[in-house]
Coordinates of N, CA, C and O in Angstrom, one line a residue:
X163 N 264.3 149.2 142.0 CA 263.5 148.3 141.4 C 264.1 148.0 140.0 O 264.4 148.9 139.2
X164 N 264.2 146.7 139.6 CA 264.8 146.3 138.4 C 263.9 146.7 137.2 O 262.7 146.6 137.2
X165 N 264.6 147.1 136.1 CA 263.9 147.3 134.8 C 263.6 145.9 134.2 O 264.2 144.9 134.5
X166 N 262.6 146.0 133.3 CA 262.3 144.8 132.5 C 263.0 145.0 131.2 O 262.6 145.9 130.5
X167 N 264.0 144.2 130.9 CA 264.8 144.5 129.7 C 264.0 144.2 128.4 O 263.0 143.5 128.4
X168 N 264.6 144.7 127.3 CA 264.0 144.5 126.0 C 263.7 143.0 125.7 O 264.6 142.2 125.9
X169 N 262.5 142.8 125.3 CA 262.1 141.4 124.8 C 261.7 141.5 123.4 O 261.3 142.6 122.9
X170 N 261.9 140.5 122.6 CA 261.6 140.5 121.2 C 260.6 139.3 120.9 O 261.0 138.2 120.7
X171 N 259.3 139.6 121.0 CA 258.3 138.5 120.8 C 258.4 137.9 119.4 O 258.4 136.7 119.2
X172 N 258.5 138.8 118.4 CA 258.6 138.4 117.0 C 259.5 139.3 116.3 O 259.3 140.5 116.2
X173 N 260.6 138.7 115.8 CA 261.6 139.6 115.1 C 261.1 140.0 113.8 O 260.6 139.2 113.0
X174 N 261.3 141.3 113.5 CA 260.9 141.8 112.2 C 261.9 141.4 111.1 O 263.0 141.1 111.4
X175 N 261.5 141.5 109.9 CA 262.5 141.3 108.8 C 263.6 142.4 108.9 O 263.3 143.5 109.4
X176 N 264.8 142.1 108.6 CA 265.9 143.0 108.9 C 265.7 144.4 108.2 O 266.2 145.4 108.8
X177 N 265.1 144.5 107.1 CA 264.9 145.8 106.4 C 263.5 146.4 106.6 O 263.2 147.4 106.0
X178 N 262.7 145.8 107.6 CA 261.3 146.3 107.8 C 261.3 147.6 108.5 O 262.2 147.9 109.3
X179 N 260.3 148.4 108.2 CA 260.0 149.6 109.0 C 259.1 149.2 110.2 O 258.2 148.4 110.0
X180 N 259.4 149.7 111.3 CA 258.6 149.4 112.5 C 258.0 150.7 113.1 O 258.6 151.8 112.9
X181 N 257.0 150.6 113.9 CA 256.3 151.7 114.5 C 256.7 151.6 116.0 O 256.5 150.6 116.7
X182 N 257.3 152.7 116.5 CA 257.9 152.7 117.9 C 257.1 153.7 118.7 O 256.6 154.7 118.3
X183 N 256.9 153.2 120.0 CA 256.2 154.1 120.9 C 257.0 154.1 122.2 O 257.5 153.1 122.7
X184 N 257.2 155.3 122.8 CA 257.8 155.5 124.1 C 256.8 156.2 124.9 O 256.0 157.1 124.4
X185 N 256.7 155.9 126.2 CA 255.8 156.6 127.1 C 256.4 156.8 128.5 O 257.3 156.1 128.9
X186 N 255.9 157.9 129.2 CA 256.4 158.1 130.5 C 255.2 158.4 131.4 O 254.3 159.1 131.0
X187 N 255.1 157.7 132.5 CA 254.0 157.8 133.4 C 254.5 158.2 134.8 O 255.5 157.7 135.3
X188 N 253.9 159.2 135.4 CA 254.2 159.5 136.8 C 252.9 159.4 137.6 O 251.9 160.0 137.3
X189 N 253.0 158.6 138.7 CA 251.8 158.4 139.5 C 251.7 159.5 140.6 O 252.7 160.1 140.9
X190 N 250.5 159.7 141.1 CA 250.3 160.7 142.2 C 250.9 160.3 143.5 O 251.3 161.2 144.2
X191 N 251.0 159.0 143.7 CA 251.5 158.5 145.0 C 252.3 157.3 144.9 O 252.3 156.6 143.8
X192 N 253.0 156.9 146.0 CA 253.8 155.7 146.0 C 252.9 154.5 145.8 O 253.2 153.5 145.1
X193 N 251.7 154.5 146.4 CA 250.7 153.4 146.3 C 250.4 153.2 144.8 O 250.3 152.1 144.3
X194 N 250.1 154.4 144.1 CA 249.8 154.3 142.7 C 251.0 153.7 141.9 O 250.8 152.9 141.0
X195 N 252.2 154.0 142.3 CA 253.4 153.4 141.6 C 253.4 151.9 141.8 O 253.8 151.2 140.9
X196 N 253.2 151.5 143.0 CA 253.2 150.1 143.3 C 252.1 149.4 142.5 O 252.3 148.3 141.9
X197 N 250.9 150.0 142.4 CA 249.8 149.4 141.6 C 250.2 149.3 140.2 O 250.0 148.2 139.5
X198 N 250.8 150.3 139.6 CA 251.3 150.3 138.3 C 252.3 149.2 138.0 O 252.2 148.4 137.1
X199 N 253.3 149.1 138.9 CA 254.3 148.1 138.7 C 253.7 146.7 138.9 O 254.1 145.8 138.1
X200 N 252.8 146.5 139.8 CA 252.2 145.1 139.9 C 251.5 144.7 138.7 O 251.3 143.5 138.5
X201 N 251.0 145.6 137.9 CA 250.2 145.2 136.7 C 251.2 145.0 135.5 O 250.8 144.4 134.5
X202 N 252.4 145.4 135.7 CA 253.4 145.3 134.6 C 253.6 143.9 134.1 O 253.7 143.7 132.9
X203 N 253.8 142.9 134.9 CA 254.1 141.5 134.4 C 253.0 141.0 133.5 O 253.2 140.3 132.5
X204 N 251.7 141.3 133.8 CA 250.6 140.9 133.0 C 250.7 141.5 131.6 O 250.4 140.9 130.6
X205 N 251.0 142.8 131.6 CA 251.2 143.5 130.3 C 252.3 142.9 129.5 O 252.2 142.7 128.3
X206 N 253.4 142.6 130.1 CA 254.6 142.0 129.4 C 254.2 140.7 128.9 O 254.5 140.3 127.7
X207 N 253.5 139.9 129.6 CA 253.0 138.6 129.1 C 252.1 138.8 127.9 O 252.2 138.0 126.9
X208 N 251.3 139.8 127.9 CA 250.4 140.1 126.8 C 251.2 140.4 125.6 O 250.9 140.0 124.5
X209 N 252.2 141.3 125.8 CA 253.1 141.7 124.6 C 253.8 140.5 124.0 O 253.9 140.4 122.8
X210 N 254.2 139.5 124.8 CA 254.9 138.3 124.3 C 254.1 137.6 123.3 O 254.7 136.9 122.5
X211 N 252.8 137.7 123.3 CA 251.9 136.9 122.4 C 251.1 137.9 121.5 O 250.3 137.4 120.7
X212 N 251.3 139.1 121.6 CA 250.6 140.1 120.8 C 251.0 140.1 119.3 O 252.2 140.1 119.0
X213 N 250.0 139.9 118.4 CA 250.4 139.9 117.0 C 251.0 141.3 116.6 O 250.5 142.3 117.0
X214 N 252.1 141.2 115.9 CA 252.8 142.4 115.4 C 253.8 143.1 116.4 O 254.3 144.1 116.2
X215 N 253.9 142.5 117.6 CA 254.9 143.0 118.6 C 256.3 142.6 118.3 O 256.6 141.4 118.2
X216 N 257.2 143.6 118.1 CA 258.6 143.4 117.8 C 259.5 143.6 118.9 O 260.7 143.3 118.8
X217 N 259.0 144.2 120.0 CA 259.9 144.5 121.2 C 259.2 145.3 122.2 O 258.3 146.1 121.9
X218 N 259.7 145.2 123.4 CA 259.2 146.0 124.5 C 260.1 146.0 125.7 O 260.9 145.0 125.9
X219 N 260.1 147.1 126.5 CA 260.9 147.2 127.7 C 260.2 148.1 128.7 O 259.4 149.0 128.2
X220 N 260.6 148.0 129.9 CA 260.0 148.9 131.0 C 261.1 149.4 131.9 O 262.0 148.6 132.3
X221 N 261.1 150.7 132.1 CA 262.1 151.2 133.1 C 261.3 151.8 134.3 O 260.4 152.6 134.1
X222 N 261.5 151.2 135.4 CA 260.7 151.5 136.6 C 261.5 152.3 137.6 O 262.6 151.8 138.0
X223 N 261.0 153.4 138.0 CA 261.7 154.2 139.1 C 260.7 154.5 140.2 O 260.0 155.5 140.2
X224 N 260.5 153.5 141.0 CA 259.5 153.5 142.1 C 259.7 154.7 143.0 O 258.7 155.4 143.3
X225 N 260.9 155.1 143.4 CA 261.1 156.2 144.3 C 260.6 157.5 143.7 O 260.1 158.4 144.5
X226 N 260.7 157.7 142.4 CA 260.2 159.0 141.8 C 258.8 158.8 141.2 O 258.3 159.7 140.6
X227 N 258.3 157.6 141.4 CA 256.9 157.2 140.9 C 256.8 157.4 139.4 O 255.8 157.8 138.9
X228 N 257.9 157.1 138.7 CA 258.0 157.3 137.3 C 258.3 156.0 136.6 O 259.1 155.2 137.0
X229 N 257.6 155.8 135.4 CA 257.8 154.6 134.6 C 257.9 155.0 133.2 O 257.2 155.9 132.7
X230 N 258.9 154.4 132.5 CA 259.0 154.6 131.1 C 258.7 153.2 130.4 O 259.2 152.2 130.8
X231 N 258.0 153.3 129.2 CA 257.8 152.1 128.4 C 258.4 152.4 127.1 O 258.4 153.5 126.6
X232 N 258.8 151.3 126.4 CA 259.3 151.4 125.1 C 258.8 150.2 124.3 O 259.0 149.1 124.8
X233 N 258.3 150.4 123.1 CA 257.8 149.2 122.4 C 258.0 149.5 120.9 O 258.0 150.6 120.4
X234 N 258.1 148.4 120.1 CA 258.1 148.4 118.7 C 257.1 147.5 118.1 O 257.0 146.3 118.6
X235 N 256.5 147.9 117.0 CA 255.3 147.2 116.4 C 255.4 147.1 114.9 O 256.1 147.9 114.3
X236 N 254.8 146.1 114.4 CA 254.7 146.0 112.9 C 254.2 147.2 112.3 O 254.7 147.7 111.3
X237 N 253.1 147.8 112.9 CA 252.5 149.0 112.4 C 251.7 149.6 113.5 O 251.5 149.1 114.6
X238 N 251.1 150.8 113.2 CA 250.3 151.5 114.2 C 249.0 150.7 114.6 O 248.7 150.6 115.8
X239 N 248.5 150.0 113.6 CA 247.3 149.1 113.9 C 247.6 148.0 114.9 O 246.8 147.7 115.8
X240 N 248.8 147.4 114.8 CA 249.2 146.4 115.7 C 249.2 146.9 117.2 O 248.8 146.3 118.1
X241 N 249.8 148.1 117.3 CA 249.9 148.8 118.6 C 248.5 149.0 119.2 O 248.2 148.8 120.3
X242 N 247.6 149.6 118.3 CA 246.3 149.9 118.8 C 245.4 148.7 119.1 O 244.7 148.7 120.1
X243 N 245.6 147.6 118.4 CA 244.9 146.4 118.7 C 245.4 145.9 120.1 O 244.5 145.4 120.9
X244 N 246.7 145.9 120.3 CA 247.2 145.5 121.6 C 246.6 146.4 122.7 O 246.1 145.9 123.8
X245 N 246.6 147.7 122.6 CA 246.1 148.7 123.6 C 244.6 148.4 123.9 O 244.2 148.7 125.1
X246 N 243.9 148.0 122.9 CA 242.4 147.8 123.2 C 242.1 146.4 123.7 O 241.0 146.1 124.0
X247 N 243.1 145.5 123.8 CA 242.9 144.2 124.3 C 243.3 144.0 125.7 O 243.9 144.8 126.3
X248 N 242.8 142.9 126.3 CA 243.1 142.6 127.8 C 244.4 141.9 127.9 O 244.8 141.1 127.1
X249 N 245.1 142.2 129.0 CA 244.7 143.0 130.2 C 245.1 144.5 130.1 O 244.7 145.3 130.9
X250 N 245.7 144.9 129.0 CA 246.1 146.3 128.8 C 244.9 147.3 128.9 O 245.0 148.3 129.6
X251 N 243.9 147.0 128.3 CA 242.7 147.9 128.3 C 242.2 148.2 129.7 O 242.1 149.3 130.1
X252 N 242.0 147.2 130.5 CA 241.5 147.4 131.9 C 242.6 148.0 132.7 O 242.3 148.9 133.5
X253 N 243.8 147.6 132.6 CA 244.9 148.2 133.4 C 245.1 149.7 133.1 O 245.3 150.5 134.0
X254 N 245.0 150.1 131.9 CA 245.2 151.5 131.5 C 244.0 152.3 132.0 O 244.2 153.5 132.5
X255 N 242.9 151.8 132.0 CA 241.7 152.5 132.5 C 241.8 152.7 134.0 O 241.5 153.7 134.6
X256 N 242.2 151.6 134.7 CA 242.4 151.7 136.2 C 243.5 152.7 136.6 O 243.4 153.4 137.6
X257 N 244.6 152.7 135.8 CA 245.7 153.6 136.1 C 245.4 155.1 136.0 O 246.0 155.9 136.7
X258 N 244.4 155.4 135.2 CA 244.0 156.8 135.1 C 243.6 157.4 136.5 O 243.8 158.6 136.7
X259 N 243.1 156.6 137.4 CA 242.7 157.1 138.7 C 243.9 157.5 139.6 O 243.7 158.3 140.5
X260 N 245.1 157.0 139.3 CA 246.2 157.3 140.2 C 247.4 157.9 139.4 O 248.5 158.0 139.9
X261 N 247.1 158.4 138.2 CA 248.2 158.9 137.3 C 248.2 160.5 137.5 O 247.2 161.1 137.5
X262 N 249.5 161.0 137.7 CA 249.7 162.4 137.8 C 249.8 163.0 136.4 O 249.1 164.0 136.1
X263 N 250.7 162.4 135.6 CA 250.8 162.9 134.2 C 251.4 161.8 133.4 O 252.0 160.8 133.9
X264 N 251.3 161.9 132.1 CA 251.8 161.0 131.2 C 252.2 161.7 129.9 O 251.7 162.8 129.6
X265 N 253.1 161.1 129.1 CA 253.5 161.6 127.9 C 253.8 160.4 126.9 O 254.2 159.3 127.4
X266 N 253.5 160.6 125.7 CA 253.7 159.6 124.6 C 254.4 160.2 123.4 O 254.2 161.3 123.1
X267 N 255.2 159.4 122.8 CA 255.7 159.8 121.5 C 255.8 158.5 120.6 O 256.0 157.4 121.1
X268 N 255.7 158.8 119.3 CA 255.6 157.7 118.3 C 256.5 158.1 117.1 O 256.6 159.3 116.8
X269 N 257.2 157.1 116.5 CA 258.0 157.4 115.4 C 258.2 156.1 114.6 O 258.0 155.0 115.1
X270 N 258.7 156.2 113.4 CA 259.0 155.1 112.6 C 260.5 154.9 112.6 O 261.3 155.8 112.7
X271 N 260.9 153.6 112.6 CA 262.4 153.3 112.6 C 262.5 152.0 111.7 O 261.5 151.4 111.3
X272 N 263.8 151.7 111.4 CA 264.0 150.5 110.7 C 264.3 149.4 111.7 O 264.8 149.6 112.9
X273 N 264.1 148.1 111.3 CA 264.3 147.0 112.2 C 265.7 147.0 112.7 O 266.0 146.6 113.9
X274 N 266.7 147.4 111.9 CA 268.1 147.4 112.3 C 268.3 148.4 113.5 O 269.4 148.3 114.1
X275 N 267.4 149.3 113.7 CA 267.5 150.3 114.9 C 267.1 149.7 116.2 O 267.3 150.3 117.2
X276 N 266.5 148.5 116.2 CA 266.1 147.8 117.4 C 267.2 147.1 118.1 O 268.0 146.5 117.4
X277 N 267.2 147.0 119.4 CA 266.3 147.7 120.3 C 266.6 149.2 120.4 O 267.8 149.6 120.3
X278 N 265.6 150.0 120.5 CA 265.8 151.5 120.6 C 266.4 151.7 122.0 O 266.1 151.0 123.0
X279 N 267.3 152.7 122.1 CA 267.9 152.9 123.4 C 267.0 153.8 124.3 O 266.2 154.5 123.8
X280 N 267.3 153.7 125.6 CA 266.5 154.5 126.5 C 266.9 156.0 126.3 O 266.1 156.9 126.5
X281 N 268.1 156.3 126.0 CA 268.5 157.7 125.7 C 267.7 158.2 124.6 O 267.2 159.4 124.7
X282 N 267.5 157.5 123.5 CA 266.7 157.9 122.4 C 265.2 158.2 122.8 O 264.6 159.2 122.5
X283 N 264.7 157.2 123.6 CA 263.3 157.3 124.0 C 263.1 158.6 125.0 O 262.2 159.3 124.8
X284 N 264.0 158.7 125.9 CA 263.9 159.9 126.8 C 264.1 161.2 126.1 O 263.4 162.2 126.4
X285 N 265.0 161.3 125.1 CA 265.1 162.5 124.3 C 263.8 162.8 123.6 O 263.4 164.0 123.6
X286 N 263.2 161.9 123.0 CA 261.9 162.1 122.3 C 260.8 162.5 123.3 O 260.0 163.3 123.0
X287 N 260.8 161.8 124.4 CA 259.7 162.1 125.4 C 259.9 163.5 126.0 O 258.9 164.2 126.3
X288 N 261.1 163.9 126.2 CA 261.4 165.3 126.7 C 260.8 166.4 125.8 O 260.5 167.4 126.3
X289 N 260.7 166.1 124.6 CA 260.1 167.0 123.6 C 258.6 167.1 123.6 O 258.0 168.0 123.0
X290 N 258.0 166.2 124.4 CA 256.5 166.1 124.4 C 256.0 166.8 125.6 O 256.6 166.8 126.7
X291 N 254.9 167.4 125.5 CA 254.2 168.1 126.6 C 253.4 167.0 127.4 O 252.6 166.3 126.8
X292 N 253.6 166.9 128.7 CA 252.9 165.9 129.4 C 251.4 166.1 129.4 O 250.9 167.2 129.3
X293 N 250.6 165.0 129.4 CA 249.2 165.0 129.5 C 248.8 164.8 130.9 O 249.5 164.1 131.6
X294 N 247.7 165.4 131.3 CA 247.3 165.2 132.7 C 246.0 164.4 132.8 O 245.3 164.2 132.0

């Protein structure tokens, strides 16, 4: 299944500090993975117009039922506003029913570090204890 490559809805100022989030989700079943993936385009569309969104990408591994997300924001508040708005709010609540585990990590970076690499995101996620 193809990844959704990094998009840049609003470019930050070159010297700006950004708030980065990486997440890893593993679904309980293949059906859960399909449901998760089918909701992804709506979330990507939402990010494209979200205030304070500086970038996002998705890595989908349907066979292992694992998804990685990576996003950069103007600040923590911009990320939280996005997470509480639709369709992300409803999608994340629905996903809880078929999620096996998830992990999140957050850090600050400079705009010149964007886009963040998958290697960097996976290294930081590996240091996190999964949530169930």
